[in-house]
Amino acid sequence: MTATNARDGFAVVRAGGEFRLVAQREFSTGSRLFAVDGHLTETPTRYSVQVGAEIHLDLPGGHAPEEMMDRFFWRFTNHSCAPNAQLRGREFFALRPIEPWQEITFHYDTTEYEMAEPFDCRCGEESCFGRIQGFKFRTAAERELLRPMLADHLLAMVNVVHR
């Protein structure tokens, strides 16, 4: 599986002291944005993304900053409680239209069962969930709100509970 690089529609920018992944062109709702690749591990880290029941995708060590921003640019996809993208399998898709230079975001609680490093959200959205620490800690009502965006491994868990 080859990953899209930053020259193929995405750029990593630094704004307000933080790195962000932004679109360089327009994407329509449902568009495939990019695939994620990296090192598979059972141990979550601050920068990993959960892609299976006990499988996390992380960055292998020893990469130059340029490679991190080109090959592993997905690592700069930040959290939002009102995201414009979702992770399905190992690919990101647009949840709504994305304009050029708009930041690409996803809701971390839709992939992570339990965060390695929980944090207080600062997204500023009216629907902000506050503390982001993983799907495990969401209320039943919050889990239902997240259901349409859930990664397959969390959706399978929710479906087992509802049977």
Tab-separated table of N, CA and C in Angstrom:
chain	number	residue	atom	x	y	z
A	1	MET	N	0.854	-1.171	0.000
A	1	MET	CA	0.000	0.000	0.000
A	1	MET	C	0.899	1.234	0.000
A	2	THR	N	0.705	2.128	-0.921
A	2	THR	CA	1.519	3.336	-0.968
A	2	THR	C	0.727	4.492	-0.392
A	3	ALA	N	1.424	5.318	0.299
A	3	ALA	CA	0.766	6.478	0.901
A	3	ALA	C	0.856	7.660	-0.051
A	4	THR	N	-0.148	8.477	-0.034
A	4	THR	CA	-0.104	9.721	-0.770
A	4	THR	C	0.918	10.611	-0.086
A	5	ASN	N	1.676	11.382	-0.845
A	5	ASN	CA	2.584	12.298	-0.172
A	5	ASN	C	2.017	13.701	-0.200
A	6	ALA	N	2.677	14.610	0.504
A	6	ALA	CA	2.153	15.957	0.683
A	6	ALA	C	1.965	16.675	-0.647
A	7	ARG	N	2.700	16.318	-1.674
A	7	ARG	CA	2.558	16.977	-2.971
A	7	ARG	C	1.287	16.531	-3.697
A	8	ASP	N	0.607	15.528	-3.196
A	8	ASP	CA	-0.590	15.004	-3.862
A	8	ASP	C	-1.887	15.521	-3.253
A	9	GLY	N	-1.898	16.746	-2.814
A	9	GLY	CA	-3.135	17.347	-2.326
A	9	GLY	C	-3.138	17.742	-0.874
A	10	PHE	N	-2.016	17.532	-0.176
A	10	PHE	CA	-1.969	17.839	1.248
A	10	PHE	C	-0.655	18.500	1.596
A	11	ALA	N	-0.674	19.289	2.653
A	11	ALA	CA	0.536	19.935	3.138
A	11	ALA	C	0.497	19.971	4.654
A	12	VAL	N	1.661	19.893	5.257
A	12	VAL	CA	1.789	20.074	6.697
A	12	VAL	C	2.243	21.514	6.897
A	13	VAL	N	1.475	22.254	7.676
A	13	VAL	CA	1.807	23.649	7.954
A	13	VAL	C	1.908	23.849	9.462
A	14	ARG	N	2.624	24.869	9.830
A	14	ARG	CA	2.708	25.211	11.246
A	14	ARG	C	1.991	26.541	11.442
A	15	ALA	N	0.983	26.518	12.301
A	15	ALA	CA	0.206	27.723	12.588
A	15	ALA	C	-0.113	27.743	14.072
A	16	GLY	N	0.048	28.891	14.689
A	16	GLY	CA	-0.240	28.998	16.115
A	16	GLY	C	0.616	28.074	16.955
A	17	GLY	N	1.833	27.787	16.494
A	17	GLY	CA	2.748	26.928	17.243
A	17	GLY	C	2.462	25.438	17.122
A	18	GLU	N	1.493	25.069	16.277
A	18	GLU	CA	1.136	23.655	16.113
A	18	GLU	C	1.178	23.270	14.644
A	19	PHE	N	1.558	22.023	14.396
A	19	PHE	CA	1.532	21.497	13.042
A	19	PHE	C	0.116	21.045	12.712
A	20	ARG	N	-0.285	21.258	11.468
A	20	ARG	CA	-1.623	20.883	11.002
A	20	ARG	C	-1.518	20.318	9.599
A	21	LEU	N	-2.390	19.371	9.302
A	21	LEU	CA	-2.483	18.845	7.948
A	21	LEU	C	-3.605	19.603	7.252
A	22	VAL	N	-3.311	20.184	6.092
A	22	VAL	CA	-4.319	20.935	5.346
A	22	VAL	C	-4.447	20.378	3.933
A	23	ALA	N	-5.618	20.565	3.374
A	23	ALA	CA	-5.863	20.175	1.983
A	23	ALA	C	-5.301	21.258	1.076
A	24	GLN	N	-4.733	20.855	-0.045
A	24	GLN	CA	-4.246	21.831	-1.018
A	24	GLN	C	-5.205	21.985	-2.196
A	25	ARG	N	-6.247	21.184	-2.185
A	25	ARG	CA	-7.257	21.288	-3.232
A	25	ARG	C	-8.602	20.929	-2.618
A	26	GLU	N	-9.644	21.037	-3.383
A	26	GLU	CA	-10.999	20.740	-2.924
A	26	GLU	C	-11.245	19.230	-2.934
A	27	PHE	N	-11.992	18.759	-1.930
A	27	PHE	CA	-12.415	17.366	-1.864
A	27	PHE	C	-13.921	17.347	-1.602
A	28	SER	N	-14.642	16.477	-2.284
A	28	SER	CA	-16.084	16.378	-2.076
A	28	SER	C	-16.393	15.354	-0.987
A	29	THR	N	-17.592	15.412	-0.452
A	29	THR	CA	-18.042	14.464	0.563
A	29	THR	C	-17.855	13.043	0.052
A	30	GLY	N	-17.281	12.190	0.883
A	30	GLY	CA	-17.064	10.789	0.528
A	30	GLY	C	-15.770	10.520	-0.199
A	31	SER	N	-15.043	11.553	-0.594
A	31	SER	CA	-13.772	11.366	-1.306
A	31	SER	C	-12.747	10.653	-0.428
A	32	ARG	N	-12.006	9.748	-1.055
A	32	ARG	CA	-10.861	9.142	-0.367
A	32	ARG	C	-9.783	10.207	-0.298
A	33	LEU	N	-9.286	10.455	0.901
A	33	LEU	CA	-8.266	11.478	1.080
A	33	LEU	C	-6.865	10.888	0.959
A	34	PHE	N	-6.560	9.894	1.793
A	34	PHE	CA	-5.226	9.286	1.785
A	34	PHE	C	-5.231	8.036	2.647
A	35	ALA	N	-4.208	7.213	2.458
A	35	ALA	CA	-4.000	6.020	3.269
A	35	ALA	C	-2.953	6.326	4.336
A	36	VAL	N	-2.981	5.577	5.411
A	36	VAL	CA	-1.971	5.717	6.458
A	36	VAL	C	-1.101	4.469	6.463
A	37	ASP	N	0.182	4.663	6.685
A	37	ASP	CA	1.082	3.524	6.812
A	37	ASP	C	2.046	3.799	7.946
A	38	GLY	N	2.747	2.770	8.347
A	38	GLY	CA	3.683	2.906	9.451
A	38	GLY	C	3.955	1.557	10.070
A	39	HIS	N	4.387	1.577	11.303
A	39	HIS	CA	4.766	0.392	12.059
A	39	HIS	C	3.585	-0.100	12.894
A	40	LEU	N	3.228	-1.384	12.747
A	40	LEU	CA	2.137	-1.955	13.550
A	40	LEU	C	2.657	-2.323	14.934
A	41	THR	N	1.877	-1.989	15.945
A	41	THR	CA	2.261	-2.266	17.325
A	41	THR	C	1.003	-2.515	18.152
A	42	GLU	N	1.157	-3.177	19.271
A	42	GLU	CA	0.045	-3.378	20.203
A	42	GLU	C	0.002	-2.283	21.255
A	43	THR	N	1.017	-1.433	21.279
A	43	THR	CA	1.129	-0.406	22.302
A	43	THR	C	0.801	0.970	21.739
A	44	PRO	N	-0.234	1.607	22.249
A	44	PRO	CA	-0.556	2.955	21.764
A	44	PRO	C	0.476	3.969	22.253
A	45	THR	N	0.685	5.010	21.456
A	45	THR	CA	1.552	6.116	21.842
A	45	THR	C	0.808	7.413	21.602
A	46	ARG	N	1.451	8.499	21.916
A	46	ARG	CA	0.852	9.817	21.700
A	46	ARG	C	0.526	10.043	20.228
A	47	TYR	N	1.318	9.480	19.324
A	47	TYR	CA	1.163	9.751	17.901
A	47	TYR	C	0.582	8.594	17.093
A	48	SER	N	0.305	7.467	17.725
A	48	SER	CA	-0.240	6.326	16.984
A	48	SER	C	-1.727	6.522	16.731
A	49	VAL	N	-2.248	5.714	15.801
A	49	VAL	CA	-3.685	5.691	15.548
A	49	VAL	C	-4.116	4.230	15.618
A	50	GLN	N	-5.201	3.965	16.322
A	50	GLN	CA	-5.687	2.599	16.471
A	50	GLN	C	-6.420	2.190	15.202
A	51	VAL	N	-5.982	1.049	14.609
A	51	VAL	CA	-6.564	0.569	13.350
A	51	VAL	C	-7.189	-0.815	13.490
A	52	GLY	N	-7.155	-1.384	14.689
A	52	GLY	CA	-7.743	-2.689	14.953
A	52	GLY	C	-8.009	-2.835	16.433
A	53	ALA	N	-8.623	-3.965	16.819
A	53	ALA	CA	-8.995	-4.176	18.220
A	53	ALA	C	-7.822	-3.928	19.173
A	54	GLU	N	-6.663	-4.429	18.856
A	54	GLU	CA	-5.476	-4.195	19.678
A	54	GLU	C	-4.280	-3.884	18.789
A	55	ILE	N	-4.541	-3.181	17.697
A	55	ILE	CA	-3.494	-2.857	16.739
A	55	ILE	C	-3.441	-1.349	16.531
A	56	HIS	N	-2.245	-0.810	16.659
A	56	HIS	CA	-2.028	0.616	16.474
A	56	HIS	C	-0.994	0.809	15.374
A	57	LEU	N	-1.148	1.871	14.634
A	57	LEU	CA	-0.200	2.224	13.590
A	57	LEU	C	0.604	3.406	14.116
A	58	ASP	N	1.916	3.248	14.139
A	58	ASP	CA	2.783	4.283	14.684
A	58	ASP	C	3.884	4.583	13.680
A	59	LEU	N	4.649	5.593	13.962
A	59	LEU	CA	5.765	5.937	13.102
A	59	LEU	C	6.976	5.114	13.495
A	60	PRO	N	7.614	4.479	12.521
A	60	PRO	CA	8.878	3.820	12.844
A	60	PRO	C	9.905	4.891	13.157
A	61	GLY	N	10.861	4.568	14.002
A	61	GLY	CA	11.866	5.551	14.403
A	61	GLY	C	12.879	5.839	13.307
A	62	GLY	N	13.639	6.910	13.522
A	62	GLY	CA	14.761	7.220	12.659
A	62	GLY	C	14.456	7.910	11.352
A	63	HIS	N	13.381	8.661	11.281
A	63	HIS	CA	13.049	9.348	10.041
A	63	HIS	C	13.384	10.830	10.137
A	64	ALA	N	13.875	11.360	9.039
A	64	ALA	CA	14.176	12.786	8.959
A	64	ALA	C	12.863	13.568	8.961
A	65	PRO	N	12.904	14.820	9.418
A	65	PRO	CA	11.678	15.628	9.438
A	65	PRO	C	10.989	15.707	8.074
A	66	GLU	N	11.765	15.796	7.002
A	66	GLU	CA	11.171	15.872	5.663
A	66	GLU	C	10.355	14.626	5.339
A	67	GLU	N	10.873	13.449	5.705
A	67	GLU	CA	10.144	12.211	5.440
A	67	GLU	C	8.885	12.134	6.292
A	68	MET	N	8.988	12.621	7.541
A	68	MET	CA	7.797	12.622	8.407
A	68	MET	C	6.705	13.459	7.771
A	69	MET	N	7.057	14.591	7.186
A	69	MET	CA	6.048	15.482	6.611
A	69	MET	C	5.568	15.018	5.242
A	70	ASP	N	6.376	14.238	4.535
A	70	ASP	CA	5.968	13.740	3.220
A	70	ASP	C	5.314	12.360	3.307
A	71	ARG	N	6.027	11.384	3.832
A	71	ARG	CA	5.508	10.011	3.865
A	71	ARG	C	4.512	9.778	4.991
A	72	PHE	N	4.771	10.363	6.139
A	72	PHE	CA	3.924	10.124	7.320
A	72	PHE	C	3.127	11.373	7.696
A	73	PHE	N	2.735	12.145	6.693
A	73	PHE	CA	2.007	13.395	6.939
A	73	PHE	C	0.706	13.173	7.693
A	74	TRP	N	0.126	11.957	7.587
A	74	TRP	CA	-1.127	11.655	8.292
A	74	TRP	C	-0.992	11.875	9.788
A	75	ARG	N	0.223	11.774	10.323
A	75	ARG	CA	0.482	11.925	11.754
A	75	ARG	C	0.090	13.323	12.241
A	76	PHE	N	-0.041	14.285	11.313
A	76	PHE	CA	-0.384	15.655	11.672
A	76	PHE	C	-1.882	15.939	11.545
A	77	THR	N	-2.684	14.881	11.410
A	77	THR	CA	-4.141	15.031	11.362
A	77	THR	C	-4.631	15.223	12.795
A	78	ASN	N	-5.088	16.400	13.103
A	78	ASN	CA	-5.474	16.756	14.469
A	78	ASN	C	-6.917	16.365	14.786
A	79	HIS	N	-7.227	16.450	16.062
A	79	HIS	CA	-8.564	16.140	16.576
A	79	HIS	C	-9.510	17.327	16.408
A	80	SER	N	-10.767	17.016	16.178
A	80	SER	CA	-11.862	17.984	16.281
A	80	SER	C	-13.114	17.218	16.695
A	81	CYS	N	-13.938	17.842	17.504
A	81	CYS	CA	-15.209	17.223	17.885
A	81	CYS	C	-16.248	17.357	16.773
A	82	ALA	N	-15.955	18.178	15.760
A	82	ALA	CA	-16.794	18.310	14.559
A	82	ALA	C	-15.871	18.131	13.348
A	83	PRO	N	-15.374	16.900	13.144
A	83	PRO	CA	-14.345	16.658	12.131
A	83	PRO	C	-14.881	16.709	10.700
A	84	ASN	N	-13.949	16.831	9.764
A	84	ASN	CA	-14.323	16.792	8.351
A	84	ASN	C	-13.844	15.510	7.676
A	85	ALA	N	-13.238	14.600	8.455
A	85	ALA	CA	-12.736	13.342	7.904
A	85	ALA	C	-12.950	12.208	8.907
A	86	GLN	N	-12.920	10.993	8.386
A	86	GLN	CA	-13.006	9.816	9.246
A	86	GLN	C	-12.070	8.753	8.709
A	87	LEU	N	-11.608	7.895	9.615
A	87	LEU	CA	-10.722	6.797	9.258
A	87	LEU	C	-11.563	5.534	9.114
A	88	ARG	N	-11.471	4.898	7.947
A	88	ARG	CA	-12.123	3.601	7.701
A	88	ARG	C	-11.023	2.659	7.246
A	89	GLY	N	-10.818	1.607	8.013
A	89	GLY	CA	-9.686	0.725	7.740
A	89	GLY	C	-8.405	1.503	7.960
A	90	ARG	N	-7.641	1.665	6.902
A	90	ARG	CA	-6.412	2.466	6.981
A	90	ARG	C	-6.445	3.600	5.970
A	91	GLU	N	-7.661	4.104	5.718
A	91	GLU	CA	-7.811	5.205	4.782
A	91	GLU	C	-8.724	6.279	5.367
A	92	PHE	N	-8.394	7.524	5.082
A	92	PHE	CA	-9.229	8.643	5.494
A	92	PHE	C	-10.148	9.039	4.355
A	93	PHE	N	-11.388	9.415	4.716
A	93	PHE	CA	-12.401	9.856	3.771
A	93	PHE	C	-13.016	11.158	4.267
A	94	ALA	N	-13.449	11.997	3.334
A	94	ALA	CA	-14.078	13.276	3.675
A	94	ALA	C	-15.510	13.049	4.155
A	95	LEU	N	-15.856	13.615	5.292
A	95	LEU	CA	-17.214	13.544	5.824
A	95	LEU	C	-18.105	14.631	5.237
A	96	ARG	N	-17.506	15.670	4.738
A	96	ARG	CA	-18.214	16.797	4.124
A	96	ARG	C	-17.233	17.469	3.163
A	97	PRO	N	-17.696	18.412	2.363
A	97	PRO	CA	-16.765	19.074	1.445
A	97	PRO	C	-15.606	19.736	2.196
A	98	ILE	N	-14.422	19.633	1.621
A	98	ILE	CA	-13.221	20.227	2.204
A	98	ILE	C	-12.659	21.204	1.177
A	99	GLU	N	-12.446	22.426	1.614
A	99	GLU	CA	-11.937	23.493	0.746
A	99	GLU	C	-10.412	23.538	0.803
A	100	PRO	N	-9.784	24.121	-0.223
A	100	PRO	CA	-8.328	24.292	-0.181
A	100	PRO	C	-7.896	25.064	1.061
A	101	TRP	N	-6.831	24.609	1.678
A	101	TRP	CA	-6.202	25.171	2.878
A	101	TRP	C	-7.015	24.958	4.149
A	102	GLN	N	-8.075	24.171	4.068
A	102	GLN	CA	-8.827	23.808	5.276
A	102	GLN	C	-8.080	22.677	5.973
A	103	GLU	N	-8.043	22.737	7.295
A	103	GLU	CA	-7.379	21.693	8.075
A	103	GLU	C	-8.175	20.395	7.993
A	104	ILE	N	-7.463	19.272	7.890
A	104	ILE	CA	-8.075	17.943	7.904
A	104	ILE	C	-8.077	17.475	9.356
A	105	THR	N	-9.259	17.139	9.874
A	105	THR	CA	-9.382	16.704	11.272
A	105	THR	C	-10.243	15.450	11.365
A	106	PHE	N	-10.050	14.695	12.440
A	106	PHE	CA	-10.940	13.586	12.751
A	106	PHE	C	-11.133	13.531	14.252
A	107	HIS	N	-12.166	12.851	14.685
A	107	HIS	CA	-12.485	12.735	16.116
A	107	HIS	C	-11.705	11.541	16.658
A	108	TYR	N	-10.740	11.803	17.529
A	108	TYR	CA	-9.870	10.743	18.033
A	108	TYR	C	-10.637	9.626	18.736
A	109	ASP	N	-11.770	9.954	19.362
A	109	ASP	CA	-12.549	8.922	20.059
A	109	ASP	C	-13.260	7.971	19.095
A	110	THR	N	-13.156	8.214	17.785
A	110	THR	CA	-13.754	7.301	16.809
A	110	THR	C	-12.786	6.209	16.383
A	111	THR	N	-11.530	6.292	16.828
A	111	THR	CA	-10.544	5.246	16.525
A	111	THR	C	-9.908	4.674	17.792
A	112	GLU	N	-9.750	5.491	18.795
A	112	GLU	CA	-9.013	5.085	20.003
A	112	GLU	C	-9.961	4.580	21.083
A	113	TYR	N	-9.735	3.347	21.530
A	113	TYR	CA	-10.534	2.832	22.627
A	113	TYR	C	-10.112	3.498	23.929
A	114	GLU	N	-8.795	3.620	24.125
A	114	GLU	CA	-8.262	4.273	25.316
A	114	GLU	C	-6.990	5.010	24.902
A	115	MET	N	-6.979	6.315	25.069
A	115	MET	CA	-5.855	7.148	24.628
A	115	MET	C	-4.618	6.919	25.491
A	116	ALA	N	-3.465	6.907	24.846
A	116	ALA	CA	-2.198	6.817	25.567
A	116	ALA	C	-1.966	8.093	26.372
A	117	GLU	N	-2.343	9.242	25.793
A	117	GLU	CA	-2.187	10.532	26.457
A	117	GLU	C	-3.465	11.364	26.295
A	118	PRO	N	-4.426	11.184	27.213
A	118	PRO	CA	-5.662	11.973	27.146
A	118	PRO	C	-5.356	13.473	27.212
A	119	PHE	N	-6.278	14.280	26.706
A	119	PHE	CA	-6.078	15.725	26.714
A	119	PHE	C	-7.434	16.437	26.765
A	120	ASP	N	-7.381	17.694	27.151
A	120	ASP	CA	-8.580	18.538	27.144
A	120	ASP	C	-8.694	19.169	25.767
A	121	CYS	N	-9.826	18.956	25.119
A	121	CYS	CA	-10.046	19.454	23.770
A	121	CYS	C	-10.148	20.974	23.772
A	122	ARG	N	-9.591	21.581	22.728
A	122	ARG	CA	-9.668	23.028	22.551
A	122	ARG	C	-10.241	23.363	21.174
A	123	CYS	N	-11.061	22.456	20.630
A	123	CYS	CA	-11.564	22.654	19.262
A	123	CYS	C	-12.504	23.847	19.146
A	124	GLY	N	-13.159	24.212	20.243
A	124	GLY	CA	-14.038	25.366	20.220
A	124	GLY	C	-15.405	25.107	19.603
A	125	GLU	N	-15.676	23.881	19.217
A	125	GLU	CA	-16.980	23.551	18.620
A	125	GLU	C	-18.064	23.561	19.685
A	126	GLU	N	-19.279	23.917	19.274
A	126	GLU	CA	-20.417	23.904	20.182
A	126	GLU	C	-20.659	22.502	20.742
A	127	SER	N	-20.359	21.492	19.926
A	127	SER	CA	-20.567	20.097	20.307
A	127	SER	C	-19.326	19.461	20.942
A	128	CYS	N	-18.439	20.268	21.508
A	128	CYS	CA	-17.171	19.770	22.055
A	128	CYS	C	-17.406	18.731	23.164
A	129	PHE	N	-16.641	17.655	23.110
A	129	PHE	CA	-16.756	16.580	24.086
A	129	PHE	C	-15.931	16.841	25.342
A	130	GLY	N	-15.126	17.889	25.355
A	130	GLY	CA	-14.323	18.204	26.546
A	130	GLY	C	-13.063	17.367	26.624
A	131	ARG	N	-13.022	16.450	27.558
A	131	ARG	CA	-11.840	15.592	27.763
A	131	ARG	C	-11.846	14.482	26.719
A	132	ILE	N	-10.753	14.348	25.971
A	132	ILE	CA	-10.615	13.306	24.959
A	132	ILE	C	-9.676	12.253	25.533
A	133	GLN	N	-10.255	11.078	25.809
A	133	GLN	CA	-9.457	10.019	26.435
A	133	GLN	C	-9.728	8.646	25.847
A	134	GLY	N	-10.640	8.578	24.883
A	134	GLY	CA	-10.932	7.317	24.223
A	134	GLY	C	-12.408	6.951	24.306
A	135	PHE	N	-12.813	6.120	23.359
A	135	PHE	CA	-14.210	5.675	23.256
A	135	PHE	C	-14.684	5.005	24.541
A	136	LYS	N	-13.801	4.303	25.212
A	136	LYS	CA	-14.122	3.605	26.457
A	136	LYS	C	-14.788	4.529	27.477
A	137	PHE	N	-14.432	5.789	27.463
A	137	PHE	CA	-14.889	6.736	28.481
A	137	PHE	C	-16.088	7.569	28.056
A	138	ARG	N	-16.628	7.337	26.869
A	138	ARG	CA	-17.787	8.081	26.380
A	138	ARG	C	-19.071	7.524	26.991
A	139	THR	N	-20.046	8.379	27.214
A	139	THR	CA	-21.350	7.943	27.718
A	139	THR	C	-22.085	7.215	26.592
A	140	ALA	N	-23.168	6.537	26.932
A	140	ALA	CA	-23.969	5.843	25.916
A	140	ALA	C	-24.481	6.830	24.868
A	141	ALA	N	-24.918	7.999	25.284
A	141	ALA	CA	-25.419	9.012	24.343
A	141	ALA	C	-24.295	9.507	23.427
A	142	GLU	N	-23.121	9.740	23.984
A	142	GLU	CA	-21.978	10.184	23.171
A	142	GLU	C	-21.551	9.103	22.187
A	143	ARG	N	-21.588	7.861	22.621
A	143	ARG	CA	-21.235	6.750	21.722
A	143	ARG	C	-22.180	6.696	20.528
A	144	GLU	N	-23.450	6.959	20.764
A	144	GLU	CA	-24.413	6.966	19.662
A	144	GLU	C	-24.138	8.119	18.691
A	145	LEU	N	-23.756	9.266	19.220
A	145	LEU	CA	-23.405	10.400	18.354
A	145	LEU	C	-22.192	10.079	17.476
A	146	LEU	N	-21.261	9.316	18.027
A	146	LEU	CA	-20.033	8.973	17.299
A	146	LEU	C	-20.220	7.806	16.327
A	147	ARG	N	-21.272	7.019	16.513
A	147	ARG	CA	-21.471	5.786	15.739
A	147	ARG	C	-21.252	5.953	14.232
A	148	PRO	N	-21.805	6.981	13.567
A	148	PRO	CA	-21.615	7.080	12.114
A	148	PRO	C	-20.164	7.265	11.678
A	149	MET	N	-19.294	7.691	12.596
A	149	MET	CA	-17.893	7.930	12.260
A	149	MET	C	-16.950	6.866	12.795
A	150	LEU	N	-17.473	5.880	13.514
A	150	LEU	CA	-16.610	4.910	14.190
A	150	LEU	C	-15.785	4.063	13.232
A	151	ALA	N	-14.547	3.825	13.636
A	151	ALA	CA	-13.691	2.883	12.930
A	151	ALA	C	-14.279	1.485	13.107
A	152	ASP	N	-13.977	0.594	12.173
A	152	ASP	CA	-14.559	-0.751	12.170
A	152	ASP	C	-14.384	-1.492	13.491
A	153	HIS	N	-13.196	-1.393	14.103
A	153	HIS	CA	-12.955	-2.143	15.350
A	153	HIS	C	-13.837	-1.645	16.493
A	154	LEU	N	-14.132	-0.353	16.549
A	154	LEU	CA	-15.032	0.160	17.589
A	154	LEU	C	-16.484	-0.093	17.232
A	155	LEU	N	-16.812	-0.021	15.967
A	155	LEU	CA	-18.178	-0.308	15.529
A	155	LEU	C	-18.535	-1.759	15.839
A	156	ALA	N	-17.602	-2.669	15.619
A	156	ALA	CA	-17.841	-4.081	15.940
A	156	ALA	C	-18.107	-4.255	17.434
A	157	MET	N	-17.376	-3.503	18.247
A	157	MET	CA	-17.557	-3.574	19.702
A	157	MET	C	-18.953	-3.070	20.083
A	158	VAL	N	-19.400	-1.980	19.508
A	158	VAL	CA	-20.709	-1.407	19.808
A	158	VAL	C	-21.798	-2.359	19.346
A	159	ASN	N	-21.652	-2.942	18.164
A	159	ASN	CA	-22.661	-3.862	17.635
A	159	ASN	C	-22.801	-5.104	18.497
A	160	VAL	N	-21.729	-5.597	19.098
A	160	VAL	CA	-21.786	-6.759	19.989
A	160	VAL	C	-22.591	-6.405	21.226
A	161	VAL	N	-22.379	-5.191	21.747
A	161	VAL	CA	-23.079	-4.732	22.956
A	161	VAL	C	-24.586	-4.613	22.694
A	162	HIS	N	-24.981	-4.186	21.473
A	162	HIS	CA	-26.383	-3.979	21.137
A	162	HIS	C	-27.127	-5.252	20.759
A	163	ARG	N	-26.451	-6.368	20.672
A	163	ARG	CA	-27.141	-7.626	20.302
A	163	ARG	C	-27.886	-8.217	21.452
